[in-house]
GROMACS .gro file of C-alpha atoms in nm:
model
  502
    1MET     CA    1  -1.344  -1.702   0.152
    2ASN     CA    2  -1.005  -1.530   0.189
    3GLY     CA    3  -0.956  -1.401  -0.162
    4GLY     CA    4  -0.728  -1.141  -0.312
    5LEU     CA    5  -0.619  -0.981  -0.637
    6LEU     CA    6  -0.353  -0.734  -0.750
    7VAL     CA    7  -0.463  -0.494  -1.023
    8ALA     CA    8  -0.143  -0.393  -1.204
    9GLY     CA    9  -0.106  -0.176  -1.511
   10THR     CA   10   0.109  -0.153  -1.821
   11THR     CA   11   0.170   0.218  -1.738
   12SER     CA   12   0.076   0.487  -1.493
   13ASP     CA   13  -0.280   0.613  -1.556
   14ALA     CA   14  -0.381   0.290  -1.728
   15GLY     CA   15  -0.689   0.293  -1.506
   16LYS     CA   16  -0.577   0.083  -1.208
   17SER     CA   17  -0.748   0.305  -0.949
   18VAL     CA   18  -1.087   0.309  -1.115
   19VAL     CA   19  -1.074  -0.059  -1.213
   20THR     CA   20  -0.991  -0.147  -0.852
   21ALA     CA   21  -1.283   0.066  -0.734
   22GLY     CA   22  -1.511  -0.095  -0.993
   23ILE     CA   23  -1.419  -0.447  -0.883
   24CYS     CA   24  -1.473  -0.346  -0.521
   25ARG     CA   25  -1.819  -0.204  -0.594
   26TRP     CA   26  -1.915  -0.509  -0.802
   27LEU     CA   27  -1.808  -0.743  -0.519
   28VAL     CA   28  -1.986  -0.552  -0.244
   29ARG     CA   29  -2.306  -0.564  -0.450
   30GLN     CA   30  -2.267  -0.944  -0.453
   31GLY     CA   31  -2.263  -0.943  -0.074
   32VAL     CA   32  -1.885  -0.986  -0.044
   33LYS     CA   33  -1.711  -0.812   0.244
   34VAL     CA   34  -1.426  -0.644   0.057
   35ALA     CA   35  -1.150  -0.388   0.122
   36PRO     CA   36  -0.900  -0.201  -0.100
   37PHE     CA   37  -0.523  -0.194  -0.051
   38LYS     CA   38  -0.228  -0.011  -0.202
   39ALA     CA   39   0.103  -0.084  -0.037
   40GLN     CA   40   0.274   0.231  -0.158
   41ASN     CA   41   0.117   0.536  -0.314
   42MET     CA   42   0.291   0.843  -0.458
   43SER     CA   43   0.037   1.123  -0.454
   44LEU     CA   44  -0.032   1.479  -0.351
   45ASN     CA   45  -0.402   1.396  -0.327
   46SER     CA   46  -0.451   1.264   0.025
   47PHE     CA   47  -0.725   1.221   0.282
   48VAL     CA   48  -0.754   1.200   0.661
   49THR     CA   49  -0.924   0.895   0.812
   50ARG     CA   50  -1.141   0.915   1.123
   51GLU     CA   51  -0.849   0.797   1.338
   52GLY     CA   52  -0.639   1.086   1.204
   53ALA     CA   53  -0.423   0.896   0.954
   54GLU     CA   54  -0.321   1.035   0.615
   55ILE     CA   55  -0.372   0.806   0.315
   56GLY     CA   56  -0.410   0.850  -0.061
   57ARG     CA   57  -0.747   0.982  -0.174
   58ALA     CA   58  -0.772   0.700  -0.427
   59GLN     CA   59  -0.781   0.446  -0.143
   60ALA     CA   60  -1.039   0.654   0.044
   61MET     CA   61  -1.251   0.651  -0.272
   62GLN     CA   62  -1.204   0.275  -0.308
   63ALA     CA   63  -1.309   0.226   0.055
   64GLN     CA   64  -1.625   0.417  -0.028
   65ALA     CA   65  -1.675   0.180  -0.320
   66CYS     CA   66  -1.656  -0.101  -0.061
   67ARG     CA   67  -1.899   0.091   0.166
   68ILE     CA   68  -1.652   0.087   0.453
   69GLU     CA   69  -1.451   0.348   0.644
   70PRO     CA   70  -1.096   0.401   0.513
   71THR     CA   71  -0.807   0.321   0.747
   72ALA     CA   72  -0.428   0.351   0.740
   73LEU     CA   73  -0.405  -0.026   0.674
   74MET     CA   74  -0.536   0.036   0.323
   75ASN     CA   75  -0.238   0.254   0.224
   76PRO     CA   76   0.050   0.193   0.468
   77VAL     CA   77   0.310   0.392   0.267
   78LEU     CA   78   0.230   0.730   0.111
   79LEU     CA   79   0.497   0.933  -0.068
   80LYS     CA   80   0.425   1.305  -0.109
   81PRO     CA   81   0.663   1.468  -0.360
   82GLY     CA   82   0.819   1.793  -0.245
   83GLY     CA   83   1.040   1.849  -0.548
   84GLU     CA   84   1.200   1.666  -0.838
   85GLN     CA   85   1.404   1.426  -0.623
   86SER     CA   86   1.255   1.406  -0.273
   87SER     CA   87   0.933   1.310  -0.103
   88GLN     CA   88   0.781   1.312   0.242
   89VAL     CA   89   0.736   0.953   0.359
   90VAL     CA   90   0.408   0.889   0.540
   91LEU     CA   91   0.407   0.554   0.719
   92LEU     CA   92   0.083   0.413   0.861
   93GLY     CA   93  -0.075   0.757   0.831
   94ARG     CA   94   0.202   0.962   0.995
   95PRO     CA   95   0.496   1.149   0.836
   96VAL     CA   96   0.834   0.999   0.926
   97GLY     CA   97   1.063   1.231   0.730
   98GLU     CA   98   1.185   1.347   0.391
   99MET     CA   99   1.383   1.115   0.168
  100SER     CA  100   1.546   1.131  -0.172
  101ALA     CA  101   1.439   0.885  -0.440
  102ARG     CA  102   1.785   0.729  -0.430
  103GLY     CA  103   1.774   0.692  -0.053
  104TYR     CA  104   1.425   0.540  -0.059
  105HIS     CA  105   1.491   0.288  -0.334
  106GLY     CA  106   1.840   0.228  -0.197
  107GLY     CA  107   1.717   0.033   0.103
  108ARG     CA  108   1.435   0.197   0.299
  109GLN     CA  109   1.165   0.075   0.063
  110GLN     CA  110   1.261  -0.291   0.086
  111ARG     CA  111   1.270  -0.273   0.467
  112LEU     CA  112   0.904  -0.170   0.453
  113LEU     CA  113   0.797  -0.491   0.278
  114GLY     CA  114   0.732  -0.664   0.611
  115THR     CA  115   0.516  -0.373   0.728
  116VAL     CA  116   0.300  -0.366   0.417
  117LEU     CA  117   0.259  -0.745   0.419
  118ASP     CA  118   0.151  -0.729   0.784
  119CYS     CA  119  -0.112  -0.466   0.693
  120LEU     CA  120  -0.238  -0.678   0.405
  121THR     CA  121  -0.254  -0.987   0.626
  122GLU     CA  122  -0.456  -0.795   0.884
  123LEU     CA  123  -0.701  -0.675   0.619
  124ARG     CA  124  -0.736  -1.026   0.476
  125GLY     CA  125  -0.820  -1.148   0.824
  126ARG     CA  126  -1.104  -0.898   0.848
  127TYR     CA  127  -1.252  -0.921   0.497
  128ASP     CA  128  -1.359  -1.188   0.252
  129ALA     CA  129  -1.149  -1.033  -0.024
  130VAL     CA  130  -0.888  -0.758  -0.059
  131ILE     CA  131  -0.842  -0.594  -0.397
  132CYS     CA  132  -0.493  -0.447  -0.423
  133GLU     CA  133  -0.376  -0.178  -0.661
  134GLY     CA  134  -0.027  -0.169  -0.806
  135ALA     CA  135   0.172   0.139  -0.906
  136GLY     CA  136   0.315   0.237  -1.242
  137SER     CA  137   0.413  -0.088  -1.414
  138PRO     CA  138   0.527  -0.420  -1.264
  139ALA     CA  139   0.792  -0.435  -1.540
  140GLU     CA  140   1.001  -0.145  -1.408
  141ILE     CA  141   1.306  -0.369  -1.409
  142ASN     CA  142   1.531  -0.106  -1.251
  143LEU     CA  143   1.312  -0.106  -0.938
  144ARG     CA  144   1.214  -0.473  -0.911
  145ARG     CA  145   1.473  -0.559  -0.644
  146THR     CA  146   1.316  -0.317  -0.393
  147ASP     CA  147   0.955  -0.336  -0.515
  148ILE     CA  148   0.686  -0.355  -0.246
  149VAL     CA  149   0.379  -0.249  -0.443
  150ASN     CA  150   0.367  -0.463  -0.759
  151MET     CA  151   0.519  -0.810  -0.792
  152GLY     CA  152   0.690  -0.773  -0.454
  153ILE     CA  153   0.355  -0.770  -0.275
  154ALA     CA  154   0.207  -1.027  -0.518
  155ARG     CA  155   0.491  -1.271  -0.447
  156GLY     CA  156   0.488  -1.200  -0.073
  157ALA     CA  157   0.112  -1.261  -0.042
  158ARG     CA  158   0.070  -1.508  -0.335
  159LEU     CA  159  -0.179  -1.281  -0.512
  160PRO     CA  160  -0.299  -1.340  -0.867
  161VAL     CA  161  -0.226  -1.042  -1.092
  162LEU     CA  162  -0.452  -0.879  -1.350
  163VAL     CA  163  -0.271  -0.640  -1.586
  164VAL     CA  164  -0.475  -0.340  -1.708
  165GLY     CA  165  -0.388  -0.166  -2.036
  166ASP     CA  166  -0.519   0.163  -2.173
  167ILE     CA  167  -0.606   0.089  -2.538
  168ASP     CA  168  -0.697   0.454  -2.597
  169ARG     CA  169  -0.323   0.532  -2.585
  170GLY     CA  170  -0.246   0.272  -2.851
  171GLY     CA  171  -0.001  -0.017  -2.845
  172VAL     CA  172  -0.193  -0.218  -2.589
  173PHE     CA  173  -0.096  -0.562  -2.726
  174ALA     CA  174   0.273  -0.477  -2.726
  175SER     CA  175   0.232  -0.334  -2.375
  176PHE     CA  176   0.066  -0.650  -2.245
  177PHE     CA  177   0.321  -0.882  -2.406
  178GLY     CA  178   0.621  -0.669  -2.313
  179THR     CA  179   0.509  -0.629  -1.952
  180LEU     CA  180   0.479  -1.005  -1.912
  181ALA     CA  181   0.800  -1.084  -2.101
  182LEU     CA  182   1.009  -0.859  -1.874
  183LEU     CA  183   0.909  -1.045  -1.557
  184SER     CA  184   1.096  -1.334  -1.397
  185PRO     CA  185   0.948  -1.685  -1.424
  186GLU     CA  186   0.838  -1.664  -1.058
  187ASP     CA  187   0.658  -1.334  -1.122
  188GLN     CA  188   0.504  -1.455  -1.447
  189ASP     CA  189   0.351  -1.750  -1.260
  190LEU     CA  190   0.120  -1.503  -1.083
  191VAL     CA  191   0.011  -1.301  -1.389
  192ALA     CA  192  -0.324  -1.455  -1.472
  193GLY     CA  193  -0.424  -1.234  -1.761
  194PHE     CA  194  -0.524  -0.895  -1.893
  195LEU     CA  195  -0.800  -0.635  -1.887
  196VAL     CA  196  -0.843  -0.385  -2.171
  197ASN     CA  197  -0.950  -0.040  -2.057
  198LYS     CA  198  -1.096   0.262  -2.245
  199PHE     CA  199  -1.196   0.083  -2.564
  200ARG     CA  200  -1.388   0.275  -2.830
  201GLY     CA  201  -1.568   0.095  -3.110
  202ASP     CA  202  -1.681  -0.255  -3.204
  203VAL     CA  203  -1.537  -0.519  -2.968
  204SER     CA  204  -1.567  -0.787  -3.237
  205LEU     CA  205  -1.287  -0.612  -3.428
  206LEU     CA  206  -1.062  -0.648  -3.124
  207GLU     CA  207  -1.133  -1.016  -3.058
  208PRO     CA  208  -0.885  -1.161  -3.312
  209GLY     CA  209  -0.607  -0.966  -3.137
  210LEU     CA  210  -0.717  -1.098  -2.799
  211ASP     CA  211  -0.711  -1.452  -2.936
  212MET     CA  212  -0.359  -1.397  -3.073
  213LEU     CA  213  -0.249  -1.252  -2.739
  214ARG     CA  214  -0.374  -1.565  -2.565
  215GLY     CA  215  -0.189  -1.781  -2.814
  216LEU     CA  216   0.132  -1.587  -2.754
  217THR     CA  217   0.112  -1.572  -2.374
  218GLY     CA  218  -0.118  -1.856  -2.268
  219ARG     CA  219  -0.323  -1.601  -2.074
  220ARG     CA  220  -0.680  -1.486  -2.123
  221THR     CA  221  -0.829  -1.138  -2.130
  222TYR     CA  222  -1.082  -1.095  -1.850
  223GLY     CA  223  -1.275  -0.811  -2.009
  224VAL     CA  224  -1.282  -0.511  -2.242
  225LEU     CA  225  -1.408  -0.200  -2.066
  226PRO     CA  226  -1.552   0.072  -2.292
  227TYR     CA  227  -1.438   0.431  -2.276
  228ARG     CA  228  -1.655   0.636  -2.040
  229HIS     CA  229  -1.632   1.008  -1.966
  230GLY     CA  230  -1.626   1.139  -1.613
  231LEU     CA  231  -1.497   0.830  -1.431
  232GLY     CA  232  -1.163   0.974  -1.313
  233ILE     CA  233  -1.257   1.026  -0.951
  234ASP     CA  234  -1.000   1.102  -0.680
  235GLU     CA  235  -0.697   1.005  -0.881
  236GLU     CA  236  -0.363   0.991  -0.722
  237ASP     CA  237  -0.100   1.173  -0.920
  238GLY     CA  238  -0.231   1.381  -1.205
  239LEU     CA  239  -0.516   1.579  -1.348
  240ARG     CA  240  -0.753   1.401  -1.579
  241VAL     CA  241  -0.710   1.682  -1.829
  242SER     CA  242  -0.462   1.951  -1.918
  243LEU     CA  243  -0.408   2.208  -1.645
  244ARG     CA  244  -0.564   2.455  -1.883
  245GLY     CA  245  -0.873   2.245  -1.949
  246ALA     CA  246  -1.207   2.193  -1.783
  247VAL     CA  247  -1.223   1.978  -1.472
  248ARG     CA  248  -1.288   1.605  -1.520
  249GLU     CA  249  -1.384   1.637  -1.889
  250SER     CA  250  -1.733   1.700  -1.752
  251THR     CA  251  -2.013   1.851  -1.956
  252VAL     CA  252  -2.144   2.149  -1.763
  253ALA     CA  253  -2.515   2.113  -1.695
  254PRO     CA  254  -2.723   2.420  -1.782
  255PRO     CA  255  -2.766   2.674  -1.501
  256LEU     CA  256  -3.089   2.722  -1.311
  257GLY     CA  257  -3.053   3.099  -1.334
  258GLU     CA  258  -2.971   3.312  -1.636
  259ASP     CA  259  -2.592   3.302  -1.594
  260VAL     CA  260  -2.319   3.046  -1.554
  261LEU     CA  261  -2.056   3.091  -1.283
  262ARG     CA  262  -1.692   3.079  -1.395
  263VAL     CA  263  -1.431   2.940  -1.154
  264ALA     CA  264  -1.057   2.969  -1.227
  265VAL     CA  265  -0.820   2.747  -1.027
  266CYS     CA  266  -0.456   2.859  -1.018
  267ALA     CA  267  -0.248   2.563  -1.138
  268ILE     CA  268   0.028   2.618  -0.881
  269PRO     CA  269   0.333   2.388  -0.850
  270LEU     CA  270   0.299   2.074  -0.635
  271MET     CA  271  -0.077   2.126  -0.627
  272SER     CA  272  -0.240   1.900  -0.368
  273ASN     CA  273  -0.601   1.795  -0.325
  274PHE     CA  274  -0.721   1.958  -0.644
  275THR     CA  275  -1.024   1.733  -0.589
  276ASP     CA  276  -1.154   2.015  -0.362
  277VAL     CA  277  -1.303   2.181  -0.670
  278ASP     CA  278  -1.482   1.870  -0.796
  279ALA     CA  279  -1.785   1.963  -0.586
  280LEU     CA  280  -1.800   2.301  -0.762
  281ALA     CA  281  -1.776   2.133  -1.103
  282ALA     CA  282  -2.069   1.909  -1.005
  283GLU     CA  283  -2.300   2.209  -0.973
  284PRO     CA  284  -2.520   2.280  -1.277
  285GLY     CA  285  -2.400   2.597  -1.446
  286VAL     CA  286  -2.058   2.611  -1.275
  287VAL     CA  287  -1.762   2.603  -1.515
  288VAL     CA  288  -1.428   2.513  -1.350
  289ARG     CA  289  -1.096   2.554  -1.528
  290PHE     CA  290  -0.730   2.532  -1.429
  291VAL     CA  291  -0.533   2.838  -1.540
  292ASP     CA  292  -0.173   2.960  -1.535
  293ARG     CA  293  -0.188   3.314  -1.684
  294PRO     CA  294  -0.308   3.639  -1.521
  295GLU     CA  295  -0.536   3.732  -1.811
  296GLU     CA  296  -0.732   3.412  -1.748
  297LEU     CA  297  -0.847   3.551  -1.413
  298ALA     CA  298  -1.011   3.854  -1.575
  299ASP     CA  299  -1.351   3.699  -1.651
  300ALA     CA  300  -1.357   3.456  -1.358
  301ASP     CA  301  -1.631   3.502  -1.100
  302LEU     CA  302  -1.429   3.308  -0.841
  303VAL     CA  303  -1.056   3.236  -0.828
  304VAL     CA  304  -0.937   2.943  -0.617
  305VAL     CA  305  -0.579   2.917  -0.491
  306PRO     CA  306  -0.565   2.546  -0.401
  307GLY     CA  307  -0.350   2.345  -0.164
  308THR     CA  308   0.015   2.275  -0.237
  309ARG     CA  309   0.303   2.071  -0.096
  310GLY     CA  310   0.530   2.372  -0.162
  311THR     CA  311   0.370   2.691  -0.027
  312VAL     CA  312   0.677   2.914  -0.071
  313ARG     CA  313   0.755   2.770  -0.413
  314ALA     CA  314   0.394   2.826  -0.525
  315LEU     CA  315   0.403   3.182  -0.391
  316ARG     CA  316   0.718   3.252  -0.593
  317TRP     CA  317   0.554   3.101  -0.904
  318LEU     CA  318   0.245   3.323  -0.864
  319ARG     CA  319   0.468   3.630  -0.844
  320GLU     CA  320   0.685   3.530  -1.140
  321ARG     CA  321   0.382   3.476  -1.361
  322GLY     CA  322   0.200   3.796  -1.265
  323LEU     CA  323  -0.082   3.601  -1.100
  324ALA     CA  324   0.000   3.751  -0.759
  325ASP     CA  325  -0.067   4.103  -0.888
  326ALA     CA  326  -0.389   3.984  -1.054
  327LEU     CA  327  -0.505   3.833  -0.723
  328ALA     CA  328  -0.425   4.157  -0.539
  329ARG     CA  329  -0.629   4.356  -0.792
  330ARG     CA  330  -0.922   4.118  -0.749
  331ALA     CA  331  -0.913   4.153  -0.372
  332ALA     CA  332  -0.900   4.533  -0.398
  333GLU     CA  333  -1.201   4.527  -0.630
  334HIS     CA  334  -1.392   4.297  -0.388
  335ARG     CA  335  -1.405   4.016  -0.643
  336PRO     CA  336  -1.416   3.665  -0.489
  337VAL     CA  337  -1.094   3.476  -0.410
  338LEU     CA  338  -1.079   3.152  -0.208
  339GLY     CA  339  -0.755   3.010  -0.067
  340ILE     CA  340  -0.754   2.650   0.058
  341CYS     CA  341  -0.477   2.515   0.283
  342GLY     CA  342  -0.150   2.619   0.113
  343GLY     CA  343  -0.352   2.870  -0.089
  344PHE     CA  344  -0.482   3.017   0.236
  345GLN     CA  345  -0.126   3.049   0.366
  346ILE     CA  346  -0.021   3.225   0.044
  347LEU     CA  347  -0.295   3.486   0.088
  348GLY     CA  348  -0.165   3.578   0.434
  349GLU     CA  349   0.079   3.849   0.539
  350HIS     CA  350   0.383   3.651   0.650
  351ILE     CA  351   0.520   3.296   0.630
  352GLU     CA  352   0.793   3.156   0.855
  353ASP     CA  353   0.910   2.830   0.702
  354GLU     CA  354   1.202   2.632   0.841
  355VAL     CA  355   1.033   2.298   0.765
  356GLU     CA  356   0.895   2.263   0.412
  357SER     CA  357   1.113   2.496   0.202
  358ARG     CA  358   1.354   2.608   0.478
  359SER     CA  359   1.326   2.959   0.333
  360GLY     CA  360   1.282   3.132   0.668
  361ALA     CA  361   1.078   3.454   0.667
  362VAL     CA  362   0.885   3.516   0.345
  363PRO     CA  363   0.620   3.786   0.284
  364GLY     CA  364   0.283   3.653   0.169
  365LEU     CA  365   0.042   3.831  -0.064
  366GLY     CA  366  -0.102   4.027   0.228
  367LEU     CA  367  -0.465   3.980   0.128
  368LEU     CA  368  -0.568   3.826   0.462
  369PRO     CA  369  -0.460   3.918   0.820
  370VAL     CA  370  -0.283   3.588   0.881
  371ARG     CA  371   0.068   3.496   0.990
  372VAL     CA  372   0.185   3.139   0.925
  373ARG     CA  373   0.458   2.944   1.100
  374PHE     CA  374   0.551   2.599   0.976
  375ALA     CA  375   0.565   2.335   1.251
  376ARG     CA  376   0.748   2.003   1.224
  377GLU     CA  377   0.439   1.819   1.351
  378LYS     CA  378   0.178   1.784   1.079
  379THR     CA  379  -0.185   1.873   1.158
  380LEU     CA  380  -0.414   1.584   1.058
  381SER     CA  381  -0.776   1.626   1.164
  382ARG     CA  382  -1.141   1.597   1.060
  383PRO     CA  383  -1.302   1.926   1.175
  384SER     CA  384  -1.670   2.013   1.156
  385GLY     CA  385  -1.865   2.328   1.228
  386ARG     CA  386  -2.093   2.587   1.072
  387ALA     CA  387  -2.037   2.864   0.822
  388LEU     CA  388  -2.277   3.088   0.629
  389GLY     CA  389  -2.553   2.939   0.842
  390GLU     CA  390  -2.488   2.583   0.722
  391PRO     CA  391  -2.316   2.274   0.871
  392VAL     CA  392  -1.974   2.197   0.723
  393GLU     CA  393  -1.730   1.907   0.746
  394GLY     CA  394  -1.374   1.891   0.616
  395TYR     CA  395  -1.027   1.757   0.679
  396GLU     CA  396  -0.692   1.925   0.748
  397ILE     CA  397  -0.344   1.823   0.626
  398HIS     CA  398  -0.076   2.088   0.683
  399HIS     CA  399   0.244   2.185   0.859
  400GLY     CA  400   0.163   2.557   0.852
  401VAL     CA  401   0.006   2.693   1.172
  402ALA     CA  402  -0.202   3.005   1.102
  403ARG     CA  403  -0.245   3.290   1.349
  404VAL     CA  404  -0.544   3.496   1.240
  405THR     CA  405  -0.520   3.859   1.357
  406GLY     CA  406  -0.833   4.009   1.206
  407GLY     CA  407  -1.114   3.973   0.956
  408GLU     CA  408  -1.429   3.770   0.995
  409ALA     CA  409  -1.411   3.409   1.116
  410PHE     CA  410  -1.447   3.148   0.841
  411LEU     CA  411  -1.384   2.772   0.891
  412ASP     CA  412  -1.099   2.831   1.138
  413GLY     CA  413  -0.955   3.077   0.887
  414CYS     CA  414  -1.094   3.417   0.797
  415ARG     CA  415  -1.246   3.637   0.529
  416VAL     CA  416  -1.196   4.003   0.445
  417GLY     CA  417  -1.453   4.135   0.201
  418GLN     CA  418  -1.467   3.876  -0.075
  419THR     CA  419  -1.130   3.716   0.002
  420TRP     CA  420  -1.172   3.390   0.191
  421GLY     CA  421  -0.919   3.151   0.341
  422THR     CA  422  -0.933   2.817   0.524
  423HIS     CA  423  -0.719   2.512   0.596
  424TRP     CA  424  -1.024   2.286   0.550
  425HIS     CA  425  -1.012   2.056   0.249
  426GLY     CA  426  -1.340   1.901   0.138
  427SER     CA  427  -1.564   2.174   0.283
  428LEU     CA  428  -1.730   2.233  -0.055
  429GLU     CA  429  -1.863   1.875  -0.047
  430SER     CA  430  -2.110   1.992   0.223
  431ASP     CA  431  -2.409   2.068   0.002
  432GLY     CA  432  -2.583   2.342   0.201
  433PHE     CA  433  -2.258   2.529   0.266
  434ARG     CA  434  -2.153   2.502  -0.100
  435ARG     CA  435  -2.483   2.651  -0.216
  436ALA     CA  436  -2.461   2.933   0.038
  437PHE     CA  437  -2.103   3.009  -0.067
  438LEU     CA  438  -2.193   3.012  -0.437
  439ARG     CA  439  -2.481   3.251  -0.369
  440GLU     CA  440  -2.234   3.490  -0.204
  441VAL     CA  441  -1.994   3.454  -0.498
  442ALA     CA  442  -2.270   3.514  -0.753
  443ALA     CA  443  -2.392   3.824  -0.571
  444ALA     CA  444  -2.040   3.968  -0.546
  445ALA     CA  445  -1.971   3.890  -0.912
  446GLY     CA  446  -2.302   4.037  -1.026
  447ARG     CA  447  -2.407   3.710  -1.186
  448ARG     CA  448  -2.769   3.598  -1.208
  449PHE     CA  449  -2.671   3.249  -1.103
  450THR     CA  450  -2.885   3.026  -0.882
  451PRO     CA  451  -2.740   2.709  -0.722
  452ALA     CA  452  -2.945   2.397  -0.782
  453PRO     CA  453  -3.143   2.318  -0.465
  454ASP     CA  454  -3.104   1.940  -0.491
  455THR     CA  455  -2.744   1.871  -0.596
  456SER     CA  456  -2.601   1.609  -0.361
  457PHE     CA  457  -2.228   1.559  -0.404
  458ALA     CA  458  -2.239   1.237  -0.199
  459ALA     CA  459  -2.517   1.099  -0.420
  460LEU     CA  460  -2.323   1.192  -0.735
  461ARG     CA  461  -2.018   1.013  -0.598
  462GLU     CA  462  -2.227   0.702  -0.530
  463GLU     CA  463  -2.362   0.717  -0.886
  464GLN     CA  464  -2.006   0.730  -1.020
  465LEU     CA  465  -1.902   0.432  -0.810
  466ASP     CA  466  -2.206   0.239  -0.927
  467ARG     CA  467  -2.111   0.320  -1.287
  468LEU     CA  468  -1.769   0.168  -1.220
  469GLY     CA  469  -1.934  -0.141  -1.074
  470ASP     CA  470  -2.160  -0.160  -1.380
  471LEU     CA  471  -1.856  -0.151  -1.611
  472ILE     CA  472  -1.711  -0.457  -1.441
  473GLU     CA  473  -2.043  -0.641  -1.420
  474GLN     CA  474  -2.136  -0.576  -1.784
  475HIS     CA  475  -1.801  -0.590  -1.963
  476ALA     CA  476  -1.579  -0.827  -1.765
  477ASP     CA  477  -1.606  -1.205  -1.732
  478THR     CA  478  -1.718  -1.188  -1.371
  479ASP     CA  479  -1.735  -1.565  -1.326
  480ALA     CA  480  -1.371  -1.597  -1.429
  481LEU     CA  481  -1.280  -1.292  -1.221
  482TRP     CA  482  -1.450  -1.445  -0.918
  483ARG     CA  483  -1.254  -1.771  -0.960
  484LEU     CA  484  -0.932  -1.571  -0.989
  485ILE     CA  485  -0.999  -1.377  -0.666
  486GLU     CA  486  -1.107  -1.690  -0.482
  487SER     CA  487  -0.855  -1.946  -0.605
  488GLY     CA  488  -0.553  -1.755  -0.734
  489ALA     CA  489  -0.372  -1.764  -1.067
  490PRO     CA  490  -0.420  -2.075  -1.284
  491ARG     CA  491  -0.141  -2.330  -1.256
  492GLY     CA  492   0.089  -2.417  -1.543
  493LEU     CA  493   0.099  -2.074  -1.707
  494PRO     CA  494   0.377  -2.068  -1.968
  495PHE     CA  495   0.696  -1.865  -1.928
  496ILE     CA  496   0.742  -1.594  -2.192
  497PRO     CA  497   1.108  -1.514  -2.267
  498PRO     CA  498   1.333  -1.330  -2.217
  499GLY     CA  499   1.212  -1.270  -1.859
  500ALA     CA  500   1.367  -1.024  -1.618
  501PRO     CA  501   1.737  -0.946  -1.663
  502ALA     CA  502   1.970  -1.103  -1.411
   0.00000   0.00000   0.00000
């Protein structure tokens, strides 16, 4: 078998990432050797593979769904926004420069088509099936000429296409029909059908619409997936909820002790790897919220300043909003603050940046004895060690090089009192370390909070991935899906006018 499939969507956030992961987990449970692929990803949530390559976290999560190690082949092009009109281009896991959107779509993107097709070919040579994820919508007619992630990759590799629509947003039938009708005849030939995502209610009430859609397009619907809370794991370019809402729409389990522990995450600009706090939200009795006002830090037991693609810009934002002063007061009162990556740099004394913001010398918040100099070479590593008496693993993605001049050592960073800083992403996923850290936070905050002794973040992640596999197995036509992956799009699919503009 040398199968493949492209999971496209009517919009961004239609559910392509989780549907791709669900199909991968369903296939691997059938004994299929499967891998994920996304030719081009725009995301500030990234991950470092064991060979030191940077890829989107969504593809790392999908590799876990496949029970394989992620590699750069699975996400050959990663775009990391640094402002409204420019992004860092990461090619095969390594940054190759900054580029404006106009410059990228003006020619560079199309030149990368050969590279991404080579990566896909290599993966297809190693695995029985490769499940590819598109980006945005395949009907972005202004970008079709240079597209390498939707119909460009489908045409180049002759992949059948499944279009996912989010019915919870409304207008799903118009979205399905309009997406198809704005594609060229050659592109339409590869669109096999549709998958409805996030449906609430009685499916029998939807079936007449699905029948009419088939009559209008000649294409079937391969499944109707019900709405499920808490499935938005490791998404690529947005929070599942409002920045001022609870993480992951999750219901907080009751605490083991008498108190809950409240965590406030500063919703800084260009926030990266906000998934770092998912492990905290998984703990019974820990309430995690994203905040953007100083008064929202007042009742927090722990404040997290997360990673960011714009350290100096985020620092300016914290000062403008009064959050910088609130953080300084917390540190002076020995109330817990944790800075991760860019957040760690912000807590330091001095930043010298001629690379990311080109702002030169900028004073930090001065809460940690750290001086940061931005280097052109990006640090990409998978460190491991011990902290608070427990083993810890993490990953590093940063241009800022920190020189620690005092304090107590902490994960290659430092701590002073109850202010902590580290470049390590993912450290809170180490269960023993997370529990030890939360005990310190609870003691400093005066909370009668006890971490659960048996919470395994890795096991919870596996449960989530199995739930995604269950959704596909129970609510999709898996026999038809299997034939699609194995044999490609059905022949003789009708053309739906008007098609793509000339």
